[in-house]
GROMACS .gro file of C-alpha atoms in nm:
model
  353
    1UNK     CA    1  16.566   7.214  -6.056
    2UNK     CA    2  16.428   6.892  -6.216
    3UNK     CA    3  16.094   7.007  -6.422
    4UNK     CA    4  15.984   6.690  -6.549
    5UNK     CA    5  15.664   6.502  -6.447
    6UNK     CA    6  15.672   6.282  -6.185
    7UNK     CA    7  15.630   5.957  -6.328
    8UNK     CA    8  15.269   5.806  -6.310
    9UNK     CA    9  15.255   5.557  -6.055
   10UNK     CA   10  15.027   5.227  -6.108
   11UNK     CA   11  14.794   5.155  -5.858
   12UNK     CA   12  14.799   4.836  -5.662
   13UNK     CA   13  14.427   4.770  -5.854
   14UNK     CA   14  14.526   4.793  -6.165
   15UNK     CA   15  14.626   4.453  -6.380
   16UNK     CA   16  14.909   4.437  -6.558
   17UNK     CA   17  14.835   4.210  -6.876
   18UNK     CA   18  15.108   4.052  -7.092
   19UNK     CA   19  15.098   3.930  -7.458
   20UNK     CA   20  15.228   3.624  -7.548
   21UNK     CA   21  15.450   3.653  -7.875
   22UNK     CA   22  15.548   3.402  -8.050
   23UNK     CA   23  15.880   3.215  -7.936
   24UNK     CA   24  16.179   3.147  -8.185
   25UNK     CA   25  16.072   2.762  -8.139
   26UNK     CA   26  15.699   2.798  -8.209
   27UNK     CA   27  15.801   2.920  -8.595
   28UNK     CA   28  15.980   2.675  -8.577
   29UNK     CA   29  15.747   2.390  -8.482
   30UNK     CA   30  15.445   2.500  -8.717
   31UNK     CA   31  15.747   2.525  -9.014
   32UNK     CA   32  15.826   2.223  -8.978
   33UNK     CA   33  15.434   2.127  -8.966
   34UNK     CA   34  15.356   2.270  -9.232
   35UNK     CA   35  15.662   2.128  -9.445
   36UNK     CA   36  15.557   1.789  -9.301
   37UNK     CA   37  15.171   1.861  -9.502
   38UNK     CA   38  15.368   1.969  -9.815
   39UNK     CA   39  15.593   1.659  -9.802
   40UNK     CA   40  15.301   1.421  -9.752
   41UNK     CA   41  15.101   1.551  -9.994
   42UNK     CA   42  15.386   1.554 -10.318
   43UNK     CA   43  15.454   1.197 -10.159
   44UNK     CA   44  15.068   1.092 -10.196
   45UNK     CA   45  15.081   1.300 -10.571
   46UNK     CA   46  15.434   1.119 -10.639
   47UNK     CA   47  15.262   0.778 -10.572
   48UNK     CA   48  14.949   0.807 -10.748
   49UNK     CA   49  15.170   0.945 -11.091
   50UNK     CA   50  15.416   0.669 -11.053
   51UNK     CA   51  15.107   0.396 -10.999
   52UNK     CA   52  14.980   0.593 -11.344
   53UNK     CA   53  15.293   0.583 -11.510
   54UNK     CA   54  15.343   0.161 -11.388
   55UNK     CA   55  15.014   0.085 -11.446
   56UNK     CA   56  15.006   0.247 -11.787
   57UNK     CA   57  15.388   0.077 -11.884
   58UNK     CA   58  15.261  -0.245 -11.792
   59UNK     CA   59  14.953  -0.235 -12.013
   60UNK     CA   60  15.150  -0.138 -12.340
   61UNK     CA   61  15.423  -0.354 -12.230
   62UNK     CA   62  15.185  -0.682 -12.192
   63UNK     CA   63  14.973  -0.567 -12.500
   64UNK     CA   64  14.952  -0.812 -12.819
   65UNK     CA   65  14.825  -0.515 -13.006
   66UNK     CA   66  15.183  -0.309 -12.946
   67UNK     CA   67  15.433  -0.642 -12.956
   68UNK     CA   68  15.268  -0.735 -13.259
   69UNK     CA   69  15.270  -0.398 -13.472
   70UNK     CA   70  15.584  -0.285 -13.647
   71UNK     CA   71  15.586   0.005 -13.929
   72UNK     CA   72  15.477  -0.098 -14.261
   73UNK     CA   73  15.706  -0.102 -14.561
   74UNK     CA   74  15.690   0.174 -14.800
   75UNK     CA   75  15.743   0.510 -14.981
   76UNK     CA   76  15.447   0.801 -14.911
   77UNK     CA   77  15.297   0.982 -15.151
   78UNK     CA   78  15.008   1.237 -15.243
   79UNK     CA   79  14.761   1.170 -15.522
   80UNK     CA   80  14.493   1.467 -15.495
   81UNK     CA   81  14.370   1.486 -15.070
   82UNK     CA   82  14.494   1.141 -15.025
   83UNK     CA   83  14.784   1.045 -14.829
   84UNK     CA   84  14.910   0.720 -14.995
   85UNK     CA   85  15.175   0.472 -14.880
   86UNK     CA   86  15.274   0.210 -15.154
   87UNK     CA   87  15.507  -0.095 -15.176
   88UNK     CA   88  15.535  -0.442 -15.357
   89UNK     CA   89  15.544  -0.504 -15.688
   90UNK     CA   90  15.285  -0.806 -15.801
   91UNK     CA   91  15.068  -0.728 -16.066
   92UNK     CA   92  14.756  -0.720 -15.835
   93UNK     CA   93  14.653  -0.366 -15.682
   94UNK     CA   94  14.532  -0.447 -15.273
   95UNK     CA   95  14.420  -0.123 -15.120
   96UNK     CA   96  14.438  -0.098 -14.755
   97UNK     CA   97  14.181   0.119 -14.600
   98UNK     CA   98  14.153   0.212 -14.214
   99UNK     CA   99  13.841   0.298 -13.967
  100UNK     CA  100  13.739   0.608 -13.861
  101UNK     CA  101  13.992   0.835 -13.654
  102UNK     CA  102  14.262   0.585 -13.759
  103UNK     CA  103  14.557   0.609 -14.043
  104UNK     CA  104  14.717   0.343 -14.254
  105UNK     CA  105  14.980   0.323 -13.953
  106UNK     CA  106  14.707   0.074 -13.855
  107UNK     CA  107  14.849  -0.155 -14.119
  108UNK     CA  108  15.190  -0.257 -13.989
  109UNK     CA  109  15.497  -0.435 -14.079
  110UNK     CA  110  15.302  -0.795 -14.068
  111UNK     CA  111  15.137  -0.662 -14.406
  112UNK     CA  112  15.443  -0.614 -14.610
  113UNK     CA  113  15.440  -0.993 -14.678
  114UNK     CA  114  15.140  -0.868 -14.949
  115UNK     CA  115  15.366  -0.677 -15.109
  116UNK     CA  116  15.568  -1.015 -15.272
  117UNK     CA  117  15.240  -1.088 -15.472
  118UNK     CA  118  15.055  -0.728 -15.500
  119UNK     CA  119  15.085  -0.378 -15.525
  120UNK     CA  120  14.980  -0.240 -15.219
  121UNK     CA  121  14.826   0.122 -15.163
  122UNK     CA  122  14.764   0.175 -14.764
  123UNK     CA  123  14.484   0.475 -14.800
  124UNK     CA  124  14.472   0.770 -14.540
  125UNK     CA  125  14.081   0.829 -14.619
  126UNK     CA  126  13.991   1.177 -14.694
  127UNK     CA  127  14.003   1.393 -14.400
  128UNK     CA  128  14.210   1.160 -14.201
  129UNK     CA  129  14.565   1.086 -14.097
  130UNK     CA  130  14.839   1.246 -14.355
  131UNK     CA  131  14.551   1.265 -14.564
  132UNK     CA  132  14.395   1.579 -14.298
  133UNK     CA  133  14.314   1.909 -14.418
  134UNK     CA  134  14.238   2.191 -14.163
  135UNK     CA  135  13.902   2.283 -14.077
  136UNK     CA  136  13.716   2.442 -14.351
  137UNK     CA  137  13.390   2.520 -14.460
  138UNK     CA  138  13.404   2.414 -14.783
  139UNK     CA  139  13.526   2.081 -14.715
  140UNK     CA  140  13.336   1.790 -14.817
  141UNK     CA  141  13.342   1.469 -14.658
  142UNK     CA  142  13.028   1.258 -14.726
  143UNK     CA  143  13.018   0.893 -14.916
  144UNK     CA  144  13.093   0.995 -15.244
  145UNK     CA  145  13.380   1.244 -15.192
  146UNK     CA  146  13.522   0.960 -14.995
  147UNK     CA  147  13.479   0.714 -15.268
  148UNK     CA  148  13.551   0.955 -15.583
  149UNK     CA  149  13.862   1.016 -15.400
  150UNK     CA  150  13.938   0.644 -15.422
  151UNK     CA  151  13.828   0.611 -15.747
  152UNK     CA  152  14.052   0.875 -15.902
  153UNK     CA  153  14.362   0.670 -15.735
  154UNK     CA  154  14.231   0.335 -15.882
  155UNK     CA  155  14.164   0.500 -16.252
  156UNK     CA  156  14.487   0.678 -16.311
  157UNK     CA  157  14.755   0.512 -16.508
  158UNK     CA  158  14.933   0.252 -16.478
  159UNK     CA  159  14.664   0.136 -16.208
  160UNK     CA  160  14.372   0.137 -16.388
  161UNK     CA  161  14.392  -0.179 -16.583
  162UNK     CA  162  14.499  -0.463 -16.306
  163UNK     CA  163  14.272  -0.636 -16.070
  164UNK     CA  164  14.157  -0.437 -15.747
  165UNK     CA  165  14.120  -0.601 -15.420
  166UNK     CA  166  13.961  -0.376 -15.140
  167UNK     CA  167  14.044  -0.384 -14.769
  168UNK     CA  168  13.898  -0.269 -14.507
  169UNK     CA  169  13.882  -0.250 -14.129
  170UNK     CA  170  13.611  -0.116 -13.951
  171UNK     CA  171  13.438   0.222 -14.135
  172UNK     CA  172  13.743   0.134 -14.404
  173UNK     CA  173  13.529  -0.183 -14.437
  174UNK     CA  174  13.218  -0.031 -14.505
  175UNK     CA  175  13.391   0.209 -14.740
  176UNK     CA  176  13.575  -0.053 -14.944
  177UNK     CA  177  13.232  -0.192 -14.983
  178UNK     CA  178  13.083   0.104 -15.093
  179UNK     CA  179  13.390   0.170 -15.320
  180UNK     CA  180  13.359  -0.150 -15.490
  181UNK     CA  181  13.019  -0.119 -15.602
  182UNK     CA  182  13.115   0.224 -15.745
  183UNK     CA  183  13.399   0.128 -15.908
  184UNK     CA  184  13.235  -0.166 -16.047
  185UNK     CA  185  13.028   0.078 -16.327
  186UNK     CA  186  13.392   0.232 -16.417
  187UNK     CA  187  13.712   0.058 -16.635
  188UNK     CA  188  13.827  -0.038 -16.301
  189UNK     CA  189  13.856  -0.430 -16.267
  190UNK     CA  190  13.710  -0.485 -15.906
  191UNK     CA  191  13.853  -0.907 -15.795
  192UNK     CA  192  13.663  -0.816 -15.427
  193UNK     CA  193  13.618  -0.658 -15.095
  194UNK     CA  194  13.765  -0.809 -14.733
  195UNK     CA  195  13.563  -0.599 -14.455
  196UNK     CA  196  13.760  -0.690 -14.169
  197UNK     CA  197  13.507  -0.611 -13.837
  198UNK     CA  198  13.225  -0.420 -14.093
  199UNK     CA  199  12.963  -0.158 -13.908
  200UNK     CA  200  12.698  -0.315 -14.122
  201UNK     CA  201  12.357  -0.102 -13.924
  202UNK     CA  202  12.036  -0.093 -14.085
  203UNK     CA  203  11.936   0.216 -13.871
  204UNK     CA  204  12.131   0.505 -13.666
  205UNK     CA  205  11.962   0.390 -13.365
  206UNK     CA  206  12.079   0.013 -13.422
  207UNK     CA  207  12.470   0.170 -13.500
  208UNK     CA  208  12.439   0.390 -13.170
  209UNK     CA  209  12.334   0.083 -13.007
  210UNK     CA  210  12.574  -0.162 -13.092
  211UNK     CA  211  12.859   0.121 -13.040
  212UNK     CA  212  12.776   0.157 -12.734
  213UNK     CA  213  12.915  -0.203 -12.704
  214UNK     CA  214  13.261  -0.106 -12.712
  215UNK     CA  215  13.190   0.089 -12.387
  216UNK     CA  216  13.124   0.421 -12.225
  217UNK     CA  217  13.419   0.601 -12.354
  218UNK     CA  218  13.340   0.499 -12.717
  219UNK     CA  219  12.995   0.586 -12.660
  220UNK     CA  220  13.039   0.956 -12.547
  221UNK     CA  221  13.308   1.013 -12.789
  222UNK     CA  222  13.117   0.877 -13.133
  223UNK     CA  223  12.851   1.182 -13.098
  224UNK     CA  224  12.703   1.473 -12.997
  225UNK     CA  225  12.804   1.804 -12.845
  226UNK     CA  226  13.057   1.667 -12.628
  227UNK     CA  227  13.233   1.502 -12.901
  228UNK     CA  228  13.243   1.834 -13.085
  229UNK     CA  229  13.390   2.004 -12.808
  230UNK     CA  230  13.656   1.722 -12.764
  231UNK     CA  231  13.755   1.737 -13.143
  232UNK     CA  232  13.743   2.120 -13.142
  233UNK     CA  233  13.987   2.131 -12.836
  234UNK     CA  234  14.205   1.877 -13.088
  235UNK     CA  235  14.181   2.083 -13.335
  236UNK     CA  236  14.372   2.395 -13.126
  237UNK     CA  237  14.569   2.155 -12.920
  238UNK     CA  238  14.625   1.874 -13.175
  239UNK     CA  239  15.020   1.843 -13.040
  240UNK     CA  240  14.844   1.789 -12.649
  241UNK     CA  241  14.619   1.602 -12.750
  242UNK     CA  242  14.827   1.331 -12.986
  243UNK     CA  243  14.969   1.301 -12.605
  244UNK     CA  244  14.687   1.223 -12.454
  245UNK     CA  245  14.579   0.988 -12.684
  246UNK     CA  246  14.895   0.786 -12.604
  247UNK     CA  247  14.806   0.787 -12.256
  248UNK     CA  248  14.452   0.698 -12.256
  249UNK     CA  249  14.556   0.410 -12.536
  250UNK     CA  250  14.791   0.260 -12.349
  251UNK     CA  251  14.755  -0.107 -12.515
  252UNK     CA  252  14.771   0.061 -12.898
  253UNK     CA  253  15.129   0.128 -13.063
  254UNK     CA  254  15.190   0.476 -12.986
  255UNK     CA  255  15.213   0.554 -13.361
  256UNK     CA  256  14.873   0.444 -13.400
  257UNK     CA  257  14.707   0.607 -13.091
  258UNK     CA  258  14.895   0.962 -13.172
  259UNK     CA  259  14.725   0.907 -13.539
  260UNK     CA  260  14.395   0.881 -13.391
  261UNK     CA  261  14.386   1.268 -13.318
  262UNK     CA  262  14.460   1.329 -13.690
  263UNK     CA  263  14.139   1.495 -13.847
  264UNK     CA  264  13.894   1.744 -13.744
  265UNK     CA  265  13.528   1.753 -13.638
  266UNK     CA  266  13.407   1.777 -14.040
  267UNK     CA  267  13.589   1.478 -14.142
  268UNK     CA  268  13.498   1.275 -13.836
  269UNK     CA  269  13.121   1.355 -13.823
  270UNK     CA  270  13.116   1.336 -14.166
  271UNK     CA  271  13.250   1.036 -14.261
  272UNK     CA  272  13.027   0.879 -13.915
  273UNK     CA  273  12.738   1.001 -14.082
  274UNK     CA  274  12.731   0.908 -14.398
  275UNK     CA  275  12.957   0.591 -14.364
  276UNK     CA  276  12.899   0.423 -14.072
  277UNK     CA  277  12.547   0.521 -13.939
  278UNK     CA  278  12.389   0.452 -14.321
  279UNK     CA  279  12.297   0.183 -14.462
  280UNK     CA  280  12.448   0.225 -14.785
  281UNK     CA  281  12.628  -0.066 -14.749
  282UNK     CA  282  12.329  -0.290 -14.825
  283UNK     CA  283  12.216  -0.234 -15.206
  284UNK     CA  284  12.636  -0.221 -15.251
  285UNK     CA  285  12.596  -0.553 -15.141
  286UNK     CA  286  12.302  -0.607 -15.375
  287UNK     CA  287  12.543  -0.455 -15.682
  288UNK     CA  288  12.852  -0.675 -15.586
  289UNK     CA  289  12.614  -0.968 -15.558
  290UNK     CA  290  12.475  -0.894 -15.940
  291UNK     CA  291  12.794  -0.883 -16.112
  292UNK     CA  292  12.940  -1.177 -15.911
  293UNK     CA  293  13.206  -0.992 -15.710
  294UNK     CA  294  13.357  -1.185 -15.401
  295UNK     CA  295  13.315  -1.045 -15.017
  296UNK     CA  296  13.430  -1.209 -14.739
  297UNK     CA  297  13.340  -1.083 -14.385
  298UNK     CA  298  13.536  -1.084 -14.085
  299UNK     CA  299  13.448  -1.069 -13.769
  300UNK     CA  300  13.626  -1.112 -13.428
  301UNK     CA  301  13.441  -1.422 -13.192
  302UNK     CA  302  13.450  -1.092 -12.937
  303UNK     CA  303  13.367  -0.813 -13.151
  304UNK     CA  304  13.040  -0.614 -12.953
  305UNK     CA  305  13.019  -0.374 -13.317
  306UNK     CA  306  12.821  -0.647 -13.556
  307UNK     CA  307  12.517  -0.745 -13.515
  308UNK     CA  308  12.480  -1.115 -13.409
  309UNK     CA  309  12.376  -1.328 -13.703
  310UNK     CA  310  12.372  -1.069 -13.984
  311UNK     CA  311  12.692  -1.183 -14.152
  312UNK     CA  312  12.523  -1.555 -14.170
  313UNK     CA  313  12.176  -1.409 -14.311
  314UNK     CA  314  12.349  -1.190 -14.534
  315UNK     CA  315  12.586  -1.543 -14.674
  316UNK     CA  316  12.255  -1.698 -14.736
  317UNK     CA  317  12.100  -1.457 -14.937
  318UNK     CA  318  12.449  -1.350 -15.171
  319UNK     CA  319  12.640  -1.678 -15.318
  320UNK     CA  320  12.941  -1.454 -15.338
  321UNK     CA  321  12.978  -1.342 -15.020
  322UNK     CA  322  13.158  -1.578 -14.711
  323UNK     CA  323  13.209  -1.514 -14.345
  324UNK     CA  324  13.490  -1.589 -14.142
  325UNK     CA  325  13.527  -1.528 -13.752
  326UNK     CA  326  13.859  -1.549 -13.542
  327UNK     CA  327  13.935  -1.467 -13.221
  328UNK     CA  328  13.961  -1.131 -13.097
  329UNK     CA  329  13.731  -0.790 -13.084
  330UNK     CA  330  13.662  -0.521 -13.287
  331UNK     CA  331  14.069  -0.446 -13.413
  332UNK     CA  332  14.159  -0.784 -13.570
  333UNK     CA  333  14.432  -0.634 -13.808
  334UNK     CA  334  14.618  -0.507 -13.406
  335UNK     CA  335  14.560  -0.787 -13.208
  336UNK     CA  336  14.616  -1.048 -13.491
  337UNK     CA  337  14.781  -0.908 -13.795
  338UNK     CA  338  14.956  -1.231 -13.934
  339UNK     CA  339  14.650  -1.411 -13.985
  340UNK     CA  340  14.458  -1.128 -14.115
  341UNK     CA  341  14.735  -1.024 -14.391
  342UNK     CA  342  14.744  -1.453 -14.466
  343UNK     CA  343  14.380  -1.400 -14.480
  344UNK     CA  344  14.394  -1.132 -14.758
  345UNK     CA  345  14.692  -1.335 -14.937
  346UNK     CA  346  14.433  -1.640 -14.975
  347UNK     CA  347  14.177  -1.423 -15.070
  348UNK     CA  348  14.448  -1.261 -15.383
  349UNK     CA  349  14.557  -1.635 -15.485
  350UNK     CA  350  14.234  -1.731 -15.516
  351UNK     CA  351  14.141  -1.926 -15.181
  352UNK     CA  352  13.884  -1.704 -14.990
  353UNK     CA  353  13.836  -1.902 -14.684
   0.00000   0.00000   0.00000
């Protein structure tokens, strides 16, 4: 005897509803969809890095500043906290000093033609380049640590007795001018000062001003909390961020751009502050004048950092000091450094103009 339940039975008014699942070709479809969106997308990423990566190769492959700059001559060595690269053998000393956030890589192979009449000593200033020290409190990194620093190089032996001619580019030109005058009231025989492209600024607003010239980038990097954060993040990335100063700098050498991340937030501010924000430079002018000591000033036709006219009023008003102009902007020893290492030649034999 079957025992089991009946089985129910549906009636004729009840609906029978189906669910659609999802057919083997439906996956398949929206896969394919969604492999299409992934595609498109790494093709629109592809493009925009290769644009990058063309646009940035053609910049540093059309740019003077890179075909023109080779790496200087010379043999590296350490004289206190400064990073010093010497060559030639002329009785004259010629020290080459670079702006701020730059190293003597600045100062290429086109000035190793100095070295058949002078000694040349290219100058990592303190805090800067090979010539960086880690962030610390106790460093120093005002005017006069920068100078005394220069000093001490000049006065030790067999330096100390042959004539001295300072270089400069930039804050390097301020501080050879600043240097000179200092050195002037030591043994040390000053012959003069070249300040290639000189941040000569009565005032902090009329240096923020006129760096704000070069352009946006320039202006939010010279100051303030965002540059602190900037350098910090250098500071604990500095291997990232020599990188990424080769790829926002992509018309500089990549020597010189992956130098520029060499020094920390003390030596930077520091050496803004007290270098090339103050006017310092003036009664070191007024000293130089005194004793006679020749300065020639040069400044690119293009250059947005001088102030228009100064180096004219200033020629009138100190018999040793002459201007020169040729064309370019504010980083005459890149973009032109044949004429400005025949410029400092001249200057050595005697013919300053």
């Amino acid at each position: 005897m079957n025992h089991n339940p009946p089985a129910p039975r549906l009636s004729r008014n009840v609906a029978i509803h189906s669910v659609d699942l999802p057919r083997p070709i439906d996956r398949e479809v929206n896969g394919m969809a969604s492999r299409s969106k992934t595609t498109a997308a790494r093709c629109v990423v592809g493009t925009a890095l290769g644009a990058a990566v063309a646009l940035w190769g053609g910049t540093h492959l059309l740019s003077r500043r890179r075909a023109r700059w080779r790496p200087g001559a010379g043999v590296v060595s350490r004289h206190g906290q400064l990073s010093i690269r010497t060559f030639g053998d002329g009785d004259p000393i010629v020290v080459l000093l670079p702006g701020i956030a730059a190293s003597g890589s600045f100062y290429g192979a086109a000035f190793d033609q100095l070295g058949d009449i002078a000694t040349v000593l290219v100058i990592d200033p303190l805090g800067f380049g090979q010539s960086m020290v880690e962030p610390d409190g106790d460093a120093l990194f005002g005017i006069s640590d920068h100078q005394n620093a220069i000093i001490d190089v000049l006065s030790s032996s067999p330096l100390a007795s042959r004539p001295v001619t300072l270089v400069g580019h930039s804050m390097g030109a301020s501080l050879a001018i600043i240097t000179a005058a200092a050195a002037a009231d030591t043994a040390i025989t000053i012959a003069g000062v070249i300040a290639f492209d000189a941040p000569l600024f009565v005032s902090e607003q009329e240096a923020r001003q006129r760096i704000s010239g070069m352009g946006w980038f320039e202006t939010l990097l010279a100051s303030g909390p965002i540059a602190h954060l900037v350098c910090s993040w250098m500071c604990r990335h500095r291997r990232f961020a020599s990188y990424a100063a080769i790829a926002v700098n992509p018309s500089l050498p990549i020597t010189v751009a992956r130098d520029g991340v060499r020094h920390t937030w003390l030596s930077y501010s520091g050496a803004l502050n007290s270098i090339v924000m103050s006017d310092d430079w003036l009664p070191a002018l007024e000293a130089l004048g005194r004793r006679n000591i020749a300065v020639l000033l040069v400044n690119g036709t293009d250059d947005p950092v001088p102030v228009p006219g100064l180096a004219d009023r200033l020629a009138r008003s100190y018999p040793n000091l002459t201007v020169s102009t040729h064309r370019g902007g504010h980083q005459l020893p890149l973009s032109d450094p044949d004429w400005c290492a025949e410029t400092v030649a001249r200057a050595i034999n005697g013919d300053p103009s």
